[in-house]
Coordinates of C-alpha atoms in Angstrom, one line a residue:
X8 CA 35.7 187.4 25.8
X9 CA 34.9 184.1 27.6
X10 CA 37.2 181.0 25.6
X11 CA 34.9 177.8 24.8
X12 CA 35.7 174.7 27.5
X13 CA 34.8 171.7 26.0
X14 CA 36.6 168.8 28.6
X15 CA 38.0 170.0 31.5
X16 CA 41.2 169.3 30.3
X17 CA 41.5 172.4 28.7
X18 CA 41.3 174.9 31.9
X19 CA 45.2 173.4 32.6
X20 CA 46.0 174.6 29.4
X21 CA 44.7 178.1 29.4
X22 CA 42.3 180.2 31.7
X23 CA 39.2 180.1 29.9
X24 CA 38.6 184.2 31.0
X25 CA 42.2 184.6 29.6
X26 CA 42.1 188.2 27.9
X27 CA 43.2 188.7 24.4
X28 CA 45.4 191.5 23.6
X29 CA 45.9 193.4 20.6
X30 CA 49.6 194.4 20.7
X31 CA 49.4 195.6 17.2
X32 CA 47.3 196.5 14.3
X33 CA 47.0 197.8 10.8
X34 CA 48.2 195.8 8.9
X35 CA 46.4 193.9 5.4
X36 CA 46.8 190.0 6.2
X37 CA 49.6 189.1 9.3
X38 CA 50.9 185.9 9.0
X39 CA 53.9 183.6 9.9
X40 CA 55.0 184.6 13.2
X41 CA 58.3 183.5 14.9
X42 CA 60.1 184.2 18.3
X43 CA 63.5 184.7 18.7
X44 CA 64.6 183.8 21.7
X45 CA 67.7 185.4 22.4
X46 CA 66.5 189.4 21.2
X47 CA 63.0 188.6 22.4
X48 CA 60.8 189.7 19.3
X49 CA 58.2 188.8 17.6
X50 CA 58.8 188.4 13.5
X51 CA 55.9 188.5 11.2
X52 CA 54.8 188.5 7.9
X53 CA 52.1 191.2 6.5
X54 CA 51.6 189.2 2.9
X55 CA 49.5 191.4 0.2
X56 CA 51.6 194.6 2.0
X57 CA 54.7 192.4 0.8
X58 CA 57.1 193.4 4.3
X59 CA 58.1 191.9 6.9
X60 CA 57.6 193.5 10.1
X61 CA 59.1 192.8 13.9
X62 CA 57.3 193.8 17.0
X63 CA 59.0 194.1 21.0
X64 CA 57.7 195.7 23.9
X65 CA 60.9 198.7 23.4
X66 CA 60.3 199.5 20.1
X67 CA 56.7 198.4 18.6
X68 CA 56.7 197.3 15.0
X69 CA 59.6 198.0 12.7
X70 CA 59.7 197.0 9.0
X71 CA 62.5 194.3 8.5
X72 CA 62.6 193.6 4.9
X73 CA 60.5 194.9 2.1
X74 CA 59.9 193.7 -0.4
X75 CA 59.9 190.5 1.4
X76 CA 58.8 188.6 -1.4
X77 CA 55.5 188.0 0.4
X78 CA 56.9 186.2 2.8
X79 CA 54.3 183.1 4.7
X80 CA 55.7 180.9 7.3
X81 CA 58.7 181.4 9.2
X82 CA 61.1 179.3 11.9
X83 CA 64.2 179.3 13.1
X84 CA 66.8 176.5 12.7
X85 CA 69.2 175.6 15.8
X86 CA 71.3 178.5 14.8
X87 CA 68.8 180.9 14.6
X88 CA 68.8 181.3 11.1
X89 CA 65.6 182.2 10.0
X90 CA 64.3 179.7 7.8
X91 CA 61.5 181.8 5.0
X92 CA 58.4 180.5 2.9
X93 CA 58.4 182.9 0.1
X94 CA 55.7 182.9 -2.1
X95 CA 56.2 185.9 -4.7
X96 CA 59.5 183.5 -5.7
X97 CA 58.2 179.7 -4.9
X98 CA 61.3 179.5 -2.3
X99 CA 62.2 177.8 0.6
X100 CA 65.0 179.9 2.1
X101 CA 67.5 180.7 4.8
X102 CA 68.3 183.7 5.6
X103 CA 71.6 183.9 8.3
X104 CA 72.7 186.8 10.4
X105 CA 75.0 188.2 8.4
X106 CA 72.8 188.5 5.7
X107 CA 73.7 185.9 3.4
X108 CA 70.5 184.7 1.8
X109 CA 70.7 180.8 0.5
X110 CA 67.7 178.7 -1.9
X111 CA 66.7 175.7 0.4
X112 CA 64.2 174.3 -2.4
X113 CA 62.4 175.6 -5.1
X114 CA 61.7 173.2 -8.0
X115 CA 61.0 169.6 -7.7
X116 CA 61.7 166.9 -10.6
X117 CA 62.8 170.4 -12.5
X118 CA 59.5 172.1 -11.9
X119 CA 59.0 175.5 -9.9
X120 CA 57.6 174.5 -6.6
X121 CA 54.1 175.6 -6.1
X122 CA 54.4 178.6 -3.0
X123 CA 56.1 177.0 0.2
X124 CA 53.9 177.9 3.0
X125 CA 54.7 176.5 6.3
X126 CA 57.8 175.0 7.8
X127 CA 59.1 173.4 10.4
X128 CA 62.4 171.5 12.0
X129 CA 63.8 168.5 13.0
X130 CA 66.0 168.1 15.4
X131 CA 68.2 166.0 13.0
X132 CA 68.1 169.4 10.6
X133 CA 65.5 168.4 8.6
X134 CA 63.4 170.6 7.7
X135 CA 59.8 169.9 6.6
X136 CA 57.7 172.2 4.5
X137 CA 53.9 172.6 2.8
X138 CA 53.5 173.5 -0.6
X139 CA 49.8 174.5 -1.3
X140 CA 49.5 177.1 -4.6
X141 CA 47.6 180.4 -2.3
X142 CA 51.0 182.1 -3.5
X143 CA 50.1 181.8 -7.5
X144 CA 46.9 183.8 -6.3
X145 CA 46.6 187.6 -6.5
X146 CA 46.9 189.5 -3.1
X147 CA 49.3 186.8 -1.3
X148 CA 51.5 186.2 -4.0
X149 CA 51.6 186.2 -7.8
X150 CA 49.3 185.4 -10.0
X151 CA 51.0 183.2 -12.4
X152 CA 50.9 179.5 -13.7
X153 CA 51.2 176.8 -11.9
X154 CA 53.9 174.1 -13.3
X155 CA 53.5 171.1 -10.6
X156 CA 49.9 169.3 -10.7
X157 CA 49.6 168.7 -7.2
X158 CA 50.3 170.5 -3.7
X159 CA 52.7 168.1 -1.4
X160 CA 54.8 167.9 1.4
X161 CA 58.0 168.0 1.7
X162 CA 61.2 167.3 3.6
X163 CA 64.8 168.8 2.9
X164 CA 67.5 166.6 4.3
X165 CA 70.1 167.8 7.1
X166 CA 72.8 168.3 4.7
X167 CA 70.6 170.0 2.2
X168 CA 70.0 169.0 -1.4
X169 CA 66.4 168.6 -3.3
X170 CA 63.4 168.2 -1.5
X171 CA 61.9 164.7 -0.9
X172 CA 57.8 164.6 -1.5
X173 CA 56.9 162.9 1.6
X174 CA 52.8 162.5 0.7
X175 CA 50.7 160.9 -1.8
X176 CA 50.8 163.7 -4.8
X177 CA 47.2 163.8 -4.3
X178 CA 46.5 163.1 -1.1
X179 CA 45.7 167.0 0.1
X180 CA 43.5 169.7 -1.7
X181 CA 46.0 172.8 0.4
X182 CA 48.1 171.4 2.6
X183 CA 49.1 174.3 4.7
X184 CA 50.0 173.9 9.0
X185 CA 52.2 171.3 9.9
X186 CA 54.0 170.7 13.5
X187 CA 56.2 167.7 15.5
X188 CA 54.8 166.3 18.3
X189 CA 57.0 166.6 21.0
X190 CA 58.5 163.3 20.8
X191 CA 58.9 163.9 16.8
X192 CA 57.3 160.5 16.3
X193 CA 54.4 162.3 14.9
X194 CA 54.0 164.8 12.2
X195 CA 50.6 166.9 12.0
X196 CA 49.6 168.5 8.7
X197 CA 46.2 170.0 8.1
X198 CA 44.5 170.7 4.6
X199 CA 42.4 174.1 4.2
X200 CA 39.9 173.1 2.0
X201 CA 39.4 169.4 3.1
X202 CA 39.4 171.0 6.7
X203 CA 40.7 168.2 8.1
X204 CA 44.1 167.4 9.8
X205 CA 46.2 164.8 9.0
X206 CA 49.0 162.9 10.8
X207 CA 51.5 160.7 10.1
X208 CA 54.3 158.6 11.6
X209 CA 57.7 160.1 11.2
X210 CA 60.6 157.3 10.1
X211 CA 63.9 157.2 11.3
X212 CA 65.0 158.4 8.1
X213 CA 62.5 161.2 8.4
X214 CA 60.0 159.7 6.1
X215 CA 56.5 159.7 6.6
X216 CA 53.9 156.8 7.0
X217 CA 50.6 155.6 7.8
X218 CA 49.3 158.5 7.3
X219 CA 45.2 158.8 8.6
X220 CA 43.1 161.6 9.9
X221 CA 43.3 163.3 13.1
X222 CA 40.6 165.6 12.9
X223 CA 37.9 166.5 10.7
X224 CA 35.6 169.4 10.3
X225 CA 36.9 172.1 11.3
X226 CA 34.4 174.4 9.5
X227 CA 31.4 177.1 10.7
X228 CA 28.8 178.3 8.6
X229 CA 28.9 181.1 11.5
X230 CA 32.1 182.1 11.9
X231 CA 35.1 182.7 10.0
X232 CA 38.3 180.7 10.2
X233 CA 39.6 177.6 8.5
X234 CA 42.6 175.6 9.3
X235 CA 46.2 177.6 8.6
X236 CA 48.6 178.1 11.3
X237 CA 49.0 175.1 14.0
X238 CA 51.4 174.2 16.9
X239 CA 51.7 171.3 19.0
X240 CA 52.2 172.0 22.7
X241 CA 54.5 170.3 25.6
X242 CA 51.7 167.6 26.2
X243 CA 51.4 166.7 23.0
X244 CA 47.9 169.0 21.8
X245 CA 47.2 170.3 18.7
X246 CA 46.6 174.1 18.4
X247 CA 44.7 175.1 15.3
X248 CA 43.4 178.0 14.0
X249 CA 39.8 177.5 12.7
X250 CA 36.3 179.5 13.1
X251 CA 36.3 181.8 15.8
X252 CA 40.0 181.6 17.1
X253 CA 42.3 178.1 18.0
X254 CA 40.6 174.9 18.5
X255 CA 42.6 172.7 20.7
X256 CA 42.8 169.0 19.8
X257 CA 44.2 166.6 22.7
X258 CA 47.0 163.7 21.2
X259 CA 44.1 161.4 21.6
X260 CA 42.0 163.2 18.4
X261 CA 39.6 165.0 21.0
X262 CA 38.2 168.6 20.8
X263 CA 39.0 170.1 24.3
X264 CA 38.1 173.7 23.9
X265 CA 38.4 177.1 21.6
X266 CA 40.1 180.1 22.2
X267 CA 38.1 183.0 21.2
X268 CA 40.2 185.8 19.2
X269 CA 38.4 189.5 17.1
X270 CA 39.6 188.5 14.4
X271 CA 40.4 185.2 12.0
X272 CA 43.2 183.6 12.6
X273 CA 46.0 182.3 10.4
X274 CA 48.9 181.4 12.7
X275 CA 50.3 180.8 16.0
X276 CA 53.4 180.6 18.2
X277 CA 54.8 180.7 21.5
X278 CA 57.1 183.5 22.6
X279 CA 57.8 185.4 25.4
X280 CA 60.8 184.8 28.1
X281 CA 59.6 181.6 29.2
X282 CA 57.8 180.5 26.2
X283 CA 54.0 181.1 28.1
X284 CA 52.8 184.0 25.7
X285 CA 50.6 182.4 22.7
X286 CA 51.1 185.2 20.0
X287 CA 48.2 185.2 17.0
X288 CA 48.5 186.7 13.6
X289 CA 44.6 187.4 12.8
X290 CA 44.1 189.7 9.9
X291 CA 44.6 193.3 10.5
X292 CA 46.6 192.8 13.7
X293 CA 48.8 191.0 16.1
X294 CA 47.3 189.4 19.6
X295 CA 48.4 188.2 22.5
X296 CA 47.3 185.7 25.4
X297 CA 48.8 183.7 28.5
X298 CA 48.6 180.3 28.5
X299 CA 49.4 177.7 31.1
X300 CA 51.7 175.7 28.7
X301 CA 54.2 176.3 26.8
X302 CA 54.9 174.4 22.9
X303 CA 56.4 171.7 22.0
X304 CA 60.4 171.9 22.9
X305 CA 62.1 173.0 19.0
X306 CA 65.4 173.5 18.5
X307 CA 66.0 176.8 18.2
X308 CA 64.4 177.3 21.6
X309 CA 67.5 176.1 23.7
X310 CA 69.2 179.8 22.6
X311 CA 69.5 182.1 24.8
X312 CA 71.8 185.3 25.9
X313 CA 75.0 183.9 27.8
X314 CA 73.5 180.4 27.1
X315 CA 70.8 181.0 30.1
X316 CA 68.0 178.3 29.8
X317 CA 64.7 178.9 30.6
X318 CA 62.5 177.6 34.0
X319 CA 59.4 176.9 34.7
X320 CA 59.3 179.8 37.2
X321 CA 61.2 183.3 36.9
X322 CA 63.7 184.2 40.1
X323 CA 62.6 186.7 42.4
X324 CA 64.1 189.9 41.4
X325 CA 67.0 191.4 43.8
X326 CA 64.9 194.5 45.3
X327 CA 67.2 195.1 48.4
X328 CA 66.9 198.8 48.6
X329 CA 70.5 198.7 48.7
X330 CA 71.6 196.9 46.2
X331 CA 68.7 196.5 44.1
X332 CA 69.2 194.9 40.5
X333 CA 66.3 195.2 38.1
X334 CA 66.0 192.7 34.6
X335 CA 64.5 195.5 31.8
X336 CA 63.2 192.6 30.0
X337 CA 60.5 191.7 32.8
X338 CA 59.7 195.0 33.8
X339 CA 57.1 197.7 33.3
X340 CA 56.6 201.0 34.5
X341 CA 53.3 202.8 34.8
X342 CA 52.4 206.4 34.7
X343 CA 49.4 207.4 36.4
X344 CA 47.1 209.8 36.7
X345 CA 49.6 212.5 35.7
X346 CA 46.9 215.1 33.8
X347 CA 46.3 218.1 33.7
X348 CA 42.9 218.4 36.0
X349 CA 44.8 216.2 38.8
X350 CA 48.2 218.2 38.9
X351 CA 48.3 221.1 37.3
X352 CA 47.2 224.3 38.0
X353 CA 43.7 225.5 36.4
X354 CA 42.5 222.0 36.4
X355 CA 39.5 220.4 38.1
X356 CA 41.5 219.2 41.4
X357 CA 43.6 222.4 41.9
X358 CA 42.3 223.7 45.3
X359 CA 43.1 219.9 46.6
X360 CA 46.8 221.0 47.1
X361 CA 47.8 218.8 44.4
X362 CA 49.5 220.8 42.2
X363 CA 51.8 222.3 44.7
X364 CA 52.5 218.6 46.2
X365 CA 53.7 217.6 42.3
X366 CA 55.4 220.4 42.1
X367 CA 57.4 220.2 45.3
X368 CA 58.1 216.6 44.6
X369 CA 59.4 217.7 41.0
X370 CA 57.5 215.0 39.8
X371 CA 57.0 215.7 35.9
X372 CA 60.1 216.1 35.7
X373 CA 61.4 212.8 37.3
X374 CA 59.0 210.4 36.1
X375 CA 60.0 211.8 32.7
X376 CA 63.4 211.3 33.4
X377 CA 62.9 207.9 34.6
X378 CA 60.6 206.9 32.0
X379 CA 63.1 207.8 29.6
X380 CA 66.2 205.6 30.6
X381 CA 63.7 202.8 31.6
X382 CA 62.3 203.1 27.5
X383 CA 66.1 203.0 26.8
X384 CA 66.5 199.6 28.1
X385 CA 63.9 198.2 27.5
X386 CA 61.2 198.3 29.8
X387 CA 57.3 198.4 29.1
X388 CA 56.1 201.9 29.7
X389 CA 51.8 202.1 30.3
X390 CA 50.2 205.3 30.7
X391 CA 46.5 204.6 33.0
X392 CA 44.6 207.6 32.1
X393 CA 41.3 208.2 34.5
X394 CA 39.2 209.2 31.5
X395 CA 35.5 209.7 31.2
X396 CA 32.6 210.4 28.3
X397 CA 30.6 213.8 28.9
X398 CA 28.6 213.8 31.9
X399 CA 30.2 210.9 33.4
X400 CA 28.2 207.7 32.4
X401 CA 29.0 204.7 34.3
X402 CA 30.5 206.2 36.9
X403 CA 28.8 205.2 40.5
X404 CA 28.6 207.5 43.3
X405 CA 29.5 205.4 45.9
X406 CA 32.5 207.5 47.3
X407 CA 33.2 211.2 47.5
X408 CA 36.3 210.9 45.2
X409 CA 33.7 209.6 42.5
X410 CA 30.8 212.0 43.6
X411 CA 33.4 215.2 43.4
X412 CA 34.9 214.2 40.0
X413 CA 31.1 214.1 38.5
X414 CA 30.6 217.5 40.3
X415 CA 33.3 219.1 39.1
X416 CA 33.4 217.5 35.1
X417 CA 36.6 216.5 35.7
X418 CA 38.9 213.7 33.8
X419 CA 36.2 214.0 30.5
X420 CA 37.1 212.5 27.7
X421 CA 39.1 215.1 24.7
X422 CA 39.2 218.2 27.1
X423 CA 42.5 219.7 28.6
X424 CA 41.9 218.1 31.7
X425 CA 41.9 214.7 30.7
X426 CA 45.2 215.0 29.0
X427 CA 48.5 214.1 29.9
X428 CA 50.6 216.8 31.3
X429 CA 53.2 218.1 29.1
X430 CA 56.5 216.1 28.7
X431 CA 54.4 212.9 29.5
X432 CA 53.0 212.2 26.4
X433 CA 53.0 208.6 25.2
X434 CA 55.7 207.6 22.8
X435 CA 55.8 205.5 20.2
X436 CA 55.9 201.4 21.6
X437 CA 54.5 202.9 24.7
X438 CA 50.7 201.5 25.9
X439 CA 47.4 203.6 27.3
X440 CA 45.0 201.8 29.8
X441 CA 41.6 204.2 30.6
X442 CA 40.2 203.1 34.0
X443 CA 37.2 204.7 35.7
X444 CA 38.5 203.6 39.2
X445 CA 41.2 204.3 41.5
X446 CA 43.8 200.8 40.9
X447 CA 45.2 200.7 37.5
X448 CA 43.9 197.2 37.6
X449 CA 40.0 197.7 38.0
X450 CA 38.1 196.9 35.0
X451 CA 40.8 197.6 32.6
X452 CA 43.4 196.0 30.2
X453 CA 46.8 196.1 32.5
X454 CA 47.6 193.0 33.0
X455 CA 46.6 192.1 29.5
X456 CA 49.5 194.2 28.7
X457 CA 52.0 192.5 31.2
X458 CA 51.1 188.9 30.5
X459 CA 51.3 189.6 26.9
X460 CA 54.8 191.2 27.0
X461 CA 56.2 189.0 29.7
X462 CA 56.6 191.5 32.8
X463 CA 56.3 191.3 36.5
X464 CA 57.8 193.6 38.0
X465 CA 56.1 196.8 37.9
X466 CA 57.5 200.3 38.8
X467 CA 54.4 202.3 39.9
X468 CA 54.5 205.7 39.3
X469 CA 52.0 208.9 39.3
X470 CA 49.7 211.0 41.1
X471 CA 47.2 210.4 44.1
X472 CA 50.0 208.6 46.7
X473 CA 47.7 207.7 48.8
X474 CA 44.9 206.3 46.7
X475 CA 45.7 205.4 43.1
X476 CA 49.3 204.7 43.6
X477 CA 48.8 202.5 47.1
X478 CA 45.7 200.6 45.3
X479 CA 47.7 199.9 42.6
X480 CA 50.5 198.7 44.7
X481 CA 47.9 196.2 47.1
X482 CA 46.9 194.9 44.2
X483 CA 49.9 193.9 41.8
X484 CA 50.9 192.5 45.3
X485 CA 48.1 190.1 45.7
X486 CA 48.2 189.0 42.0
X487 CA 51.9 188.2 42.3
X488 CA 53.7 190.9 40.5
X489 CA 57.2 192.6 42.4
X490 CA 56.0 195.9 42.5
X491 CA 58.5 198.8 43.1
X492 CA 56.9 202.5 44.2
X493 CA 60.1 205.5 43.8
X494 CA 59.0 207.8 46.0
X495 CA 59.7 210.7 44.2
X496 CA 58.0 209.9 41.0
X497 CA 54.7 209.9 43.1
X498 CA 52.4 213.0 44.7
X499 CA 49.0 213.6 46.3
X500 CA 47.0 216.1 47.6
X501 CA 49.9 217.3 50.5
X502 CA 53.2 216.3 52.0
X503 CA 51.3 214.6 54.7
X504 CA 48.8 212.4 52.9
X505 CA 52.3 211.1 50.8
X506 CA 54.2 210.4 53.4
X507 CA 51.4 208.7 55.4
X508 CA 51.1 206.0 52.3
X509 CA 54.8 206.1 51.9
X510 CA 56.1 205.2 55.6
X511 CA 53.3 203.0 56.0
X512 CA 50.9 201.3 54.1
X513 CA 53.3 201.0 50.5
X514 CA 56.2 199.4 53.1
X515 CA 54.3 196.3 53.4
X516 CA 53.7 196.1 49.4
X517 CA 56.1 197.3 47.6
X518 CA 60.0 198.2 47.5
X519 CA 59.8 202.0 48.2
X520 CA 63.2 203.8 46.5
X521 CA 63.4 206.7 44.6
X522 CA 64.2 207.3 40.7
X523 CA 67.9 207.7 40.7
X524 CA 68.4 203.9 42.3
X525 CA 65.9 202.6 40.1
X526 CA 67.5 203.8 37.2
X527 CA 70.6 202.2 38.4
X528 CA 69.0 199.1 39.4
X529 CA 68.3 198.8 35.6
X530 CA 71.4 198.8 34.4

C-alpha cells in the first residue's frame, strides 16, 4: 500500500512505501490506544465489546479490565497513572497502580457530563478533555438521556477540582481529538461532524483563546473515515485520522500527505522503544507503521526502567562472542524453514542429506530450546514458512532449487510437508511470514514485523545453512539490523555445505555463536 505524498515535506516524516502491519485483530471497534513506556505495551480500548485489552510482542493481547465501562481515550499522566474516558459512566478517571480508581470529572454545573472522549495532559497537570455524546448512543456506550445541551471542552486543574468549559457551549457539533503542540502554546481540537479542526491559543492559566480553524474538510464521499483520534508530532504536525487512514497537516494549516491504512481509523499514538512506531486503532484490529518522527514530547514519556532516557539512535548491541550481552526488548528470533518436507524423513528433500544433517546437529531440539527461553524474556519469535498453492503458481524457474521444489510438489500449501516439524509449532504472540524465496526478507512481511515491534537484532535460525540462513543473514546486514546466526540451531543438506557458510561467508555478516551463549547473552 503506497501512502499519498502531497508536498515533499512529508517523505521526512514517513516513507511513503512504509508497510502497515496488522499486529492484531478481531476485535468490534478498537479505540484509545496508549504506550507505556516503561513495560513497553500497547493499551487499548475494544468499545461495544466493553474490555480493555493490552497487546506486547511477548505475550499478544490480554484482556485488562472488563467490563471496562466502555472505555474511549486513554493517557498517561507524569506518573503513569492511566488517565480513562469512560463512557458507559460519563467519567473522567484515574486509575493508579495499585488499583485505586479516583472520579476526575463527571458533572458540570450539577449535570452528568455528556461521555468524555479524549484526553490529554499538560505539563503543569492539567488535564484537558472532549465531551461529545457518542457514549449516550447504543453500541459505544449507553443509550440514555442526555442532561447537558451542548458538547464542550474541558480542562481539570493541576490540583484537581470541577472541570472548567474552556469553549463556546456551542461552538462544536462532536468535539472529539484534541492534542498540544509541542510548545503547549497551541491546543488542537477537531469536531466529527463539522469535520473540521480547530485550534486555539493555550493561556498561561491554561485557558483557551482565539480560537479559529485549522483545517476544514476532512470528508470523502469515497472512502470512510472522519476525524477521531489525532496527535501532534515533534515538528509541530497534525496527525488525523480521516478517509482512507491519517491526513497529516503541517503547523502552517497545509495538507502534506495521507497514510493509507485497511481499515477506518479512530485513533493514534506513538510507542515503541524510541517512540518511532505509529500504532492505529482501525476497526476490527490493531496496526502498525514506522515513521521517521517521533510525537510531540508528553509527560509521561520521560519514564523509563532505571530512569534510562531515550536517543535518537539505539547503541550497538555488545556481540563479542565472548561476552556477548543481548537486550530481549530489541530482539527477534526467526525460525526457518524447519518443515517437514526440508528436514524430516519422508518429505520432499529427504535424499538431499538434510534430514541426517538436522539430525546430527540436534537442531529441533535446540532451536526449541532456544526459542523457548528467548519467548520467556521477551523476544519476538517469527516462524518464515516456504509455502506454496497447488501446482506452484508464481513460482519462476529460474534456479534449480525452484525448478526441483515444482518437480517434486514440495512446500504446498495444507499438506504434511509444508508444516512445521513437531515441537516448532507457533505459539501464542508468536508471528508467521510465508515467502516463496530463499531470504526471509524477499517479498514478504518481515520487517513489517520488526519495525512494528521495535527489533534489530535478529537471531537467525533454521534449515538450508548455506542458502536461506546465509541470504537471510547478507541481507538483515545490508538493511542495518545486528544479526546473530548460533550455529547449532542451523542445518543444510551435509556437514560440509554448513560449515562452508559457517567458517566463511556468515563470519563477515553475522556474530556466529551457538544456543547456549545466546541464551545467556539474554539474560
Amino acid at each position: 500500500m503506497t501512502h499519498v505524498t502531497l508536498r515533499p515535506e512529508f517523505e521526512s516524516l514517513i516513507d511513503p512505501y512504509a508497510p502497515v502491519a496488522q499486529v492484531a485483530t478481531g476485535f468490534e471497534f478498537t479505540e484509545g490506544p496508549i504506550w507505556h513506556p516503561a513495560e513497553q505495551f500497547l493499551l487499548f480500548s475494544d468499545m461495544p465489546a466493553d474490555v480493555r485489552r493490552r497487546w506486547d510482542a511477548k505475550r499478544g493481547v490480554v484482556d485488562m479490565r472488563r467490563p471496562s465501562n466502555k472505555c474511549n481515550g486513554m493517557t498517561y499522566d507524569a506518573e503513569l497513572n492511566l488517565i480513562v474516558c469512560e463512557h458507559a459512566t460519563s467519567s473522567l478517571v484515574r486509575e493508579r497502580p495499585d488499583g485505586r480508581r479516583e472520579i476526575l470529572a463527571s458533572h458540570f454545573q450539577n449535570q452528568e457530563l455528556n461521555s468524555p472522549n479524549d484526553v490529554c495532559v499538560h505539563s503543569s497537570g492539567a488535564i484537558y478533555f472532549s465531551d461529545p455524546w457518542y457514549g449516550r448512543m447504543p453500541v459505544y456506550g449507553v443509550e440514555r438521556p442526555r442532561q447537558l445541551g451542548f458538547q464542550g471542552v474541558y480542562r481539570v486543574p493541576p490540583g484537581g477540582g470541577a472541570p472548567l468549559l474552556l469553549v463556546d457551549r456551542y461552538m462544536f457539533d462532536q468535539p472529539n481529538g484534541l492534542c498540544f503542540s509541542p510548545d503547549e502554546r497551541l491546543l488542537y481540537v477537531n469536531d466529527t461532524v463539522q469535520a473540521v479542526i480547530r485550534v486555539f491559543d493555550v493561556g498561561s492559566d491554561g485557558t483557551l483563546s482565539n480560537g479559529r480553524v485549522f483545517a476544514s474538510g476532512i470528508r470523502s464521499e469515497l472512502e470512510p473515515g472522519v476525524p477521531d483520534g489525532m496527535k501532534c508530532d515533534q515538528r509541530g504536525n497534525v496527525w488525523v485520522t480521516a478517509p482512507g487512514g491519517v491526513w497529516v497537516y503541517a503547523p502552517g494549516g497545509e495538507l502534506l500527505g495521507k497514510v493509507r491504512v485497511p481499515e477506518l481509523v479512530a485513533n493514534l499514538a506513538w510507542g515503541g522503544p524510541e517512540f518511532r512506531t505509529l500504532y492505529l486503532t482501525a476497526t476490527h484490529s490493531v496496526y502498525a507503521i514506522a515513521t521517521k518522527v517521533g510525537p510531540r514530547h508528553e509527560p509521561y514519556m520521560s519514564a523509563r526502567p532505571g530512569g534510562a532516557t531515550t536517543s535518537s539512535s539505539p547503541q550497538a548491541p555488545q556481540l563479542a562472542t565472548g561476552d556477548m550481552q543481548l537486550d530481549p526488548r530489541r530482539c527477534a528470533m526467526i525460525i526457518q524453514d524447519l518443515q517437514n518436507d526440508v528436514i524430516m524423513d519422508g518429505g520432499a528433500f529427504a535424499e538431499s542429506g538434510a534430514p541426517g544433517h538436522a539430525k546430527q546437529q540436534r537442531v529441533v531440539d535446540n532451536v526449541r530450546r532456544l526459542a523457548e527461553a528467548a519467548r520467556a524474556r521477551g523476544v519476538v519469535i517469527i516462524h518464515v514458512w516456504f509455502v506454496v498453492e497447488p501446482g506452484a503458481p508464481g513460482v519462476t524457474l529460474n534456479a534449480p532449487l525452484f525448478e526441483g521444489l515444482v518437480d517434486s510438489k514440495a512446500m504446498v500449501r495444507g499438506s504434511w510437508g509444508a508444516a512445521p516439524v513437531a515441537g516448532l509449532e507457533p505459539r501464542s504472540g508468536d508471528f508467521v511470514v510465508e515467502k516463496m524465496r530463499m531470504s526471509a526478507w524477499e517479498g514478504t512481511r518481515l520487517e513489517t514485523i520488526l519495525k512494528a515491534t521495535g527489533r534489530d537484532v535478529i537471531i537467525n535460525t533454521g534449515a538450508w545453512t548455506n542458502m536461506s540462513v546465509e541470504h537471510t543473514a547478507r541481507t538483515g546486514a545490508d538493511k542495518g539490523y545486528f544479526m546473530v546466526v548460533p550455529e547449532d540451531c542451523c542445518s543444510t543438506m551435509n556437514a560440509d555445505w554448513h560449515n562452508a557458510s559457517i567458517n566463511f561467508a556468515l563470519q563477515n555478516v553475522s556474530v556466529v555463536t551457538r544456543a547456549d551463549a545466546v541464551i545467556k547473552a539474554l539474560g
